[in-house]
Coordinates of C-alpha atoms in Angstrom, one line a residue:
L1 CA -25.8 33.0 -47.5
I2 CA -28.8 32.4 -49.5
P3 CA -30.2 30.1 -47.0
L4 CA -30.0 32.9 -44.4
V5 CA -32.5 35.0 -46.8
D6 CA -34.8 32.2 -48.3
K7 CA -37.8 31.7 -46.1
S8 CA -38.4 28.4 -47.7
Q9 CA -35.0 27.2 -46.4
G10 CA -35.8 28.6 -42.8
G11 CA -34.1 32.0 -43.4
E12 CA -34.8 34.4 -40.7
F13 CA -33.0 37.6 -42.3
L14 CA -36.1 39.2 -44.1
D15 CA -38.0 39.0 -40.7
R16 CA -35.1 40.6 -39.0
V17 CA -35.3 43.4 -41.6
R18 CA -38.7 43.9 -41.1
S19 CA -38.2 44.4 -37.3
I20 CA -35.3 46.6 -37.7
R21 CA -37.4 48.9 -40.1
R22 CA -40.1 49.1 -37.5
Q23 CA -38.1 49.6 -34.6
F24 CA -36.1 52.5 -36.5
A25 CA -39.4 54.2 -37.1
V26 CA -40.5 54.0 -33.4
D27 CA -36.9 55.0 -32.0
M28 CA -35.8 57.8 -34.4
G29 CA -39.2 59.0 -36.1
L30 CA -37.7 57.9 -39.5
I31 CA -39.5 55.4 -42.1
I32 CA -36.6 53.8 -43.7
P33 CA -37.1 53.2 -47.2
P34 CA -37.7 49.6 -48.6
I35 CA -34.4 47.5 -48.3
R36 CA -34.0 45.2 -51.5
I37 CA -32.1 42.0 -51.0
R38 CA -30.9 40.3 -54.2
D39 CA -28.2 37.7 -55.3
N40 CA -25.0 38.9 -56.8
L41 CA -23.1 36.4 -58.5
Q42 CA -20.0 38.6 -58.7
L43 CA -19.8 38.2 -54.8
R44 CA -17.9 35.4 -53.1
P45 CA -20.6 32.5 -51.8
S46 CA -20.3 34.0 -48.2
E47 CA -20.0 37.6 -48.9
Y48 CA -22.6 40.3 -48.5
R49 CA -22.4 44.1 -49.5
I50 CA -24.6 47.0 -48.2
L51 CA -25.3 49.6 -50.9
L52 CA -26.9 53.0 -50.7
K53 CA -28.0 54.5 -53.9
G54 CA -25.9 51.7 -55.8
I55 CA -22.8 52.6 -53.9
K56 CA -21.3 50.0 -51.5
I57 CA -21.0 51.7 -48.0
A58 CA -20.5 48.5 -46.2
G59 CA -20.0 44.8 -46.5
A60 CA -18.1 41.6 -44.8
E61 CA -17.6 37.9 -45.3
L62 CA -19.1 35.3 -43.1
L63 CA -17.9 31.7 -42.2
I64 CA -20.7 29.3 -43.1
D65 CA -21.8 26.8 -40.3
H66 CA -19.7 28.7 -37.8
L67 CA -20.7 31.2 -35.1
M68 CA -18.9 34.4 -33.9
A69 CA -17.7 34.6 -30.2
M70 CA -16.6 37.9 -28.8
D71 CA -15.0 38.5 -25.5
P72 CA -17.1 41.3 -23.9
G73 CA -14.1 41.7 -21.3
N74 CA -14.8 38.8 -18.6
V75 CA -13.8 35.8 -20.4
T76 CA -12.5 33.4 -17.8
R77 CA -10.4 31.0 -20.4
Q78 CA -9.6 31.6 -23.9
I79 CA -11.2 29.1 -26.5
E80 CA -9.6 28.3 -29.9
G81 CA -10.9 29.9 -33.1
M82 CA -10.3 31.4 -36.2
A83 CA -9.3 35.3 -35.6
T84 CA -11.8 38.0 -37.4
S85 CA -13.5 41.1 -36.7
E86 CA -17.2 42.0 -36.0
P87 CA -18.0 43.9 -39.0
A88 CA -20.5 46.5 -37.4
F89 CA -18.2 47.9 -34.7
N90 CA -14.9 46.4 -35.9
L91 CA -14.3 44.6 -32.7
P92 CA -12.0 41.5 -32.3
A93 CA -13.7 38.3 -32.5
I94 CA -13.3 34.4 -33.4
W95 CA -15.2 32.1 -35.5
I96 CA -16.1 29.0 -33.9
P97 CA -17.8 25.6 -35.0
R98 CA -21.5 25.5 -33.9
K99 CA -20.7 22.5 -31.6
N100 CA -18.6 24.6 -29.4
K101 CA -21.3 27.4 -28.6
E102 CA -22.1 26.1 -25.2
E103 CA -18.4 26.0 -24.4
A104 CA -17.7 29.4 -25.6
R105 CA -20.7 30.8 -23.3
L106 CA -19.6 29.0 -20.2
A107 CA -16.4 30.6 -20.9
G108 CA -17.8 34.0 -20.9
Y109 CA -17.9 34.8 -24.5
T110 CA -20.8 36.6 -26.4
V111 CA -21.9 34.2 -29.1
V112 CA -23.8 35.3 -32.3
D113 CA -24.9 33.7 -35.5
N114 CA -24.6 34.9 -39.2
V115 CA -28.2 36.4 -39.3
T116 CA -27.5 38.4 -36.1
I117 CA -24.2 39.5 -37.4
M118 CA -25.9 40.8 -40.7
A119 CA -28.7 42.4 -38.9
T120 CA -26.6 44.2 -36.4
H121 CA -24.3 45.5 -39.2
L122 CA -27.5 46.8 -41.3
T123 CA -28.9 48.4 -38.1
E124 CA -25.5 50.3 -37.4
V125 CA -25.3 51.3 -41.1
I126 CA -28.8 52.7 -41.2
R127 CA -28.0 54.6 -38.0
R128 CA -24.7 56.0 -39.7
Y129 CA -26.5 57.1 -42.9
S130 CA -29.9 57.9 -41.7
S131 CA -29.5 61.5 -42.7
E132 CA -29.0 60.7 -46.3
L133 CA -32.2 58.4 -46.3
L134 CA -34.3 61.3 -45.5
G135 CA -35.5 63.1 -48.8
R136 CA -37.7 66.2 -49.2
Q137 CA -40.6 64.0 -49.9
D138 CA -40.0 62.0 -46.7
V139 CA -40.1 65.5 -44.9
Q140 CA -43.3 66.3 -46.5
N141 CA -44.7 63.1 -45.4
L142 CA -43.8 63.7 -41.9
L143 CA -45.3 67.2 -42.0
D144 CA -48.6 65.8 -43.6
N145 CA -48.6 63.2 -41.0
L146 CA -48.1 66.2 -38.2
A147 CA -50.8 68.3 -39.9
K148 CA -53.7 65.5 -39.0
T149 CA -53.2 66.5 -35.4
S150 CA -51.5 69.9 -35.5
P151 CA -52.6 71.7 -38.5
K152 CA -51.7 75.2 -37.5
A153 CA -48.4 74.3 -36.6
V154 CA -47.5 73.1 -40.1
E155 CA -49.6 75.8 -42.0
E156 CA -47.6 78.5 -40.1
L157 CA -44.2 77.0 -40.8
V158 CA -44.0 75.7 -44.5
P159 CA -43.9 77.5 -46.8
S160 CA -44.8 80.8 -45.0
L161 CA -41.6 80.9 -43.0
L162 CA -39.2 78.4 -44.1
P163 CA -39.0 76.4 -47.3
L164 CA -39.1 72.6 -47.1
G165 CA -35.4 72.1 -47.7
I166 CA -34.5 74.2 -44.7
V167 CA -36.7 72.1 -42.6
Q168 CA -35.0 68.8 -44.3
K169 CA -31.5 70.0 -43.5
V170 CA -32.4 70.7 -39.8
L171 CA -33.9 67.2 -39.6
Q172 CA -30.9 65.8 -41.3
N173 CA -28.6 67.5 -38.9
L174 CA -30.4 66.1 -35.8
L175 CA -30.4 62.5 -37.5
R176 CA -26.6 62.9 -38.3
E177 CA -26.0 63.1 -34.5
Q178 CA -28.3 60.1 -33.7
I179 CA -31.4 62.4 -32.4
S180 CA -34.7 61.2 -33.0
I181 CA -36.9 63.2 -35.1
R182 CA -40.0 61.4 -33.5
D183 CA -41.2 64.8 -31.7
M184 CA -42.1 66.6 -34.8
L185 CA -44.7 69.0 -33.0
T186 CA -41.6 70.5 -30.8
I187 CA -39.2 70.5 -33.8
V188 CA -41.9 72.5 -36.0
E189 CA -43.0 75.0 -33.5
T190 CA -39.4 75.7 -32.5
L191 CA -38.5 76.3 -36.1
A192 CA -41.5 78.6 -36.4
D193 CA -40.4 80.7 -33.2
Y194 CA -36.8 81.2 -34.5
A195 CA -37.3 81.4 -38.4
P196 CA -38.0 85.2 -38.3
V197 CA -34.6 85.5 -36.7
T198 CA -32.4 83.1 -38.9
K199 CA -32.7 80.9 -42.0
D200 CA -29.3 79.4 -41.2
P201 CA -30.2 75.6 -41.0
D202 CA -27.1 74.8 -38.6
L203 CA -28.0 77.8 -36.3
L204 CA -31.8 76.5 -36.4
T205 CA -30.7 73.2 -35.3
E206 CA -29.1 74.5 -32.2
Y207 CA -32.4 76.1 -31.1
V208 CA -34.0 72.9 -31.7
R209 CA -31.6 70.7 -29.9
H210 CA -32.2 72.9 -27.0
R211 CA -35.8 72.5 -26.9
L212 CA -35.3 68.5 -27.3
S213 CA -32.6 68.6 -24.6
R214 CA -34.5 66.2 -22.2
S215 CA -34.7 63.6 -24.8
I216 CA -31.3 64.3 -25.9
V217 CA -29.5 63.8 -22.6
T218 CA -31.5 61.2 -20.7
P219 CA -30.2 57.9 -22.5
Y220 CA -26.7 59.0 -21.2
L221 CA -27.6 59.4 -17.5
S222 CA -26.4 56.4 -15.2
E223 CA -29.0 54.5 -13.1
D224 CA -28.7 57.2 -10.1
G225 CA -29.2 60.1 -12.6
V226 CA -25.5 61.4 -13.0
L227 CA -24.0 62.4 -16.5
G228 CA -20.3 61.8 -16.7
V229 CA -18.7 64.5 -19.0
I230 CA -15.5 65.7 -20.2
T231 CA -14.9 69.3 -20.2
L232 CA -13.0 71.6 -22.3
G233 CA -10.3 73.6 -20.8
Q234 CA -10.5 77.4 -21.0
D235 CA -7.6 77.5 -23.4
V236 CA -9.3 75.1 -25.8
E237 CA -12.7 77.1 -25.5
D238 CA -10.7 80.5 -26.2
T239 CA -8.8 78.9 -29.3
L240 CA -12.1 77.6 -31.0
L241 CA -13.8 80.9 -30.5
R242 CA -11.3 82.9 -31.9
C243 CA -11.0 80.6 -34.9
I244 CA -14.9 80.9 -35.8
Q245 CA -15.3 83.0 -38.9
K246 CA -18.7 84.6 -39.7
T247 CA -19.9 85.1 -43.3
E248 CA -23.5 85.9 -44.7
H249 CA -23.9 82.2 -45.5
G250 CA -23.1 81.1 -41.8
S251 CA -20.2 80.4 -39.8
Y252 CA -17.4 78.0 -39.9
L253 CA -14.2 77.1 -38.0
S254 CA -10.8 78.3 -39.5
I255 CA -8.3 76.6 -37.4
D256 CA -4.4 75.8 -37.9
P257 CA -3.9 72.1 -38.5
R258 CA -1.4 71.6 -35.9
T259 CA -3.8 73.2 -33.2
A260 CA -6.5 71.1 -34.8
D261 CA -4.5 67.8 -34.4
A262 CA -3.6 68.8 -30.7
I263 CA -7.2 69.2 -29.7
V264 CA -8.5 66.0 -31.5
G265 CA -5.7 64.2 -30.0
S266 CA -6.5 65.3 -26.4
I267 CA -10.3 64.6 -27.1
K268 CA -9.5 60.9 -28.3
E269 CA -7.3 60.4 -25.1
Q270 CA -10.1 61.6 -22.8
A271 CA -12.6 59.6 -24.9
E272 CA -10.9 56.4 -24.6
K273 CA -10.3 56.7 -20.9
S274 CA -14.3 57.3 -20.8
M275 CA -14.8 54.1 -22.6
A276 CA -12.4 52.3 -20.5
Q277 CA -14.8 53.2 -17.5
N278 CA -17.7 51.7 -19.7
L279 CA -19.3 55.2 -20.2
H280 CA -20.2 56.8 -23.5
P281 CA -17.8 59.8 -24.2
I282 CA -19.5 63.0 -23.9
I283 CA -18.0 66.4 -24.3
I284 CA -19.5 69.7 -22.9
T285 CA -18.9 73.0 -24.7
S286 CA -20.3 76.3 -24.8
P287 CA -23.3 76.8 -27.4
A288 CA -21.1 79.0 -29.7
I289 CA -18.8 76.3 -30.6
R290 CA -20.7 73.1 -30.2
R291 CA -21.7 72.3 -33.8
H292 CA -18.0 73.5 -35.1
L293 CA -16.6 71.1 -32.3
K294 CA -18.7 68.3 -33.6
K295 CA -17.7 68.8 -37.1
M296 CA -14.2 68.9 -36.3
T297 CA -14.2 65.5 -34.4
E298 CA -16.9 63.4 -36.1
Y299 CA -14.4 61.8 -38.7
F300 CA -11.9 60.8 -35.9
I301 CA -14.3 60.0 -33.0
P302 CA -17.7 59.4 -34.6
S303 CA -19.0 57.9 -31.2
L304 CA -18.2 61.3 -29.2
V305 CA -21.5 63.0 -28.2
V306 CA -21.0 66.9 -28.1
L307 CA -23.5 68.9 -25.9
S308 CA -23.6 72.5 -25.2
Q309 CA -24.3 74.0 -21.8
N310 CA -27.7 75.1 -23.1
E311 CA -28.8 71.4 -23.4
L312 CA -28.2 70.6 -19.8
M313 CA -31.4 70.4 -17.5
T314 CA -31.0 72.2 -14.4
D315 CA -32.0 68.8 -12.4
I316 CA -28.9 66.9 -13.7
R317 CA -26.1 66.1 -11.5
F318 CA -22.6 66.0 -13.4
Q319 CA -19.4 64.2 -12.8
S320 CA -16.3 65.4 -14.7
I321 CA -14.4 62.6 -16.0
G322 CA -11.6 64.4 -17.7
E323 CA -10.4 67.8 -19.4
V324 CA -9.5 68.6 -22.9
T325 CA -6.3 70.9 -23.1
I326 CA -4.1 71.8 -26.1
S327 CA -1.1 70.8 -24.2
N328 CA -2.8 67.1 -23.6
G329 CA -2.7 66.6 -27.3
R330 CA 0.7 67.5 -27.9

């Protein structure tokens, strides 16, 4: 894989990494730490690994001098190739010789080279682990940057109303759900408004989400401005509300494993139906249970977007594409 990285051999990967970091700063408002690339003789010649803080979090093996072809769902005829899976999203794919590139494209396949495969994988890993990349010093840098244009907003918040660590936790919560922290002024002003009421970072995150609702929801609207959503049946809402336990350190969900399995099973079924219609799975719930439902489902259905009714603007039109009930999951 060294020729893909070595500029003297025409390698494009370093340029891709630079553009990934730049794009992430623009889209998500987060400066990604430098990404170091080095040769590791313990790996197979065509293998790569992605490490975070020295620990492997992803990796794959590529086939040199081949291209990866994936069926986007409208392939007109099958072509021969070696079965594999695309590493970023684990989609079924095949390796084909370079000479068959045009044939695969004409048959309807999406064809990508090894540099694109690695770049896509790296982008997805950064997105998934972005909350872990945001340290306290990074938060301080973001606040210092904001202070150049809005000094009073920053002065009021840190450290008078909230310590830096709580601000960091709120930003990490947003990043964990793929929400951009680019609009730091709105985030800081919202935290200043609600910090006298609560110091719970999870609750503060919900208040911030409400203020950022337009930027959260807009990417999921269809071309004609409709939001396709999965709703929660009243039985599920009532069950989850009953299971919320409040303590002096915040609240958590204490739910019977069988009931949890039934609910997650039903959500999974509705999410799959949503994806079959080419829609991103979005579930709507009450503000009180939104964050608990997200925590309950994030491991099993990581792509699921959980919105609270508070985050829906009045000018949005909805289309219900399914309902979650406990009986569905059994």
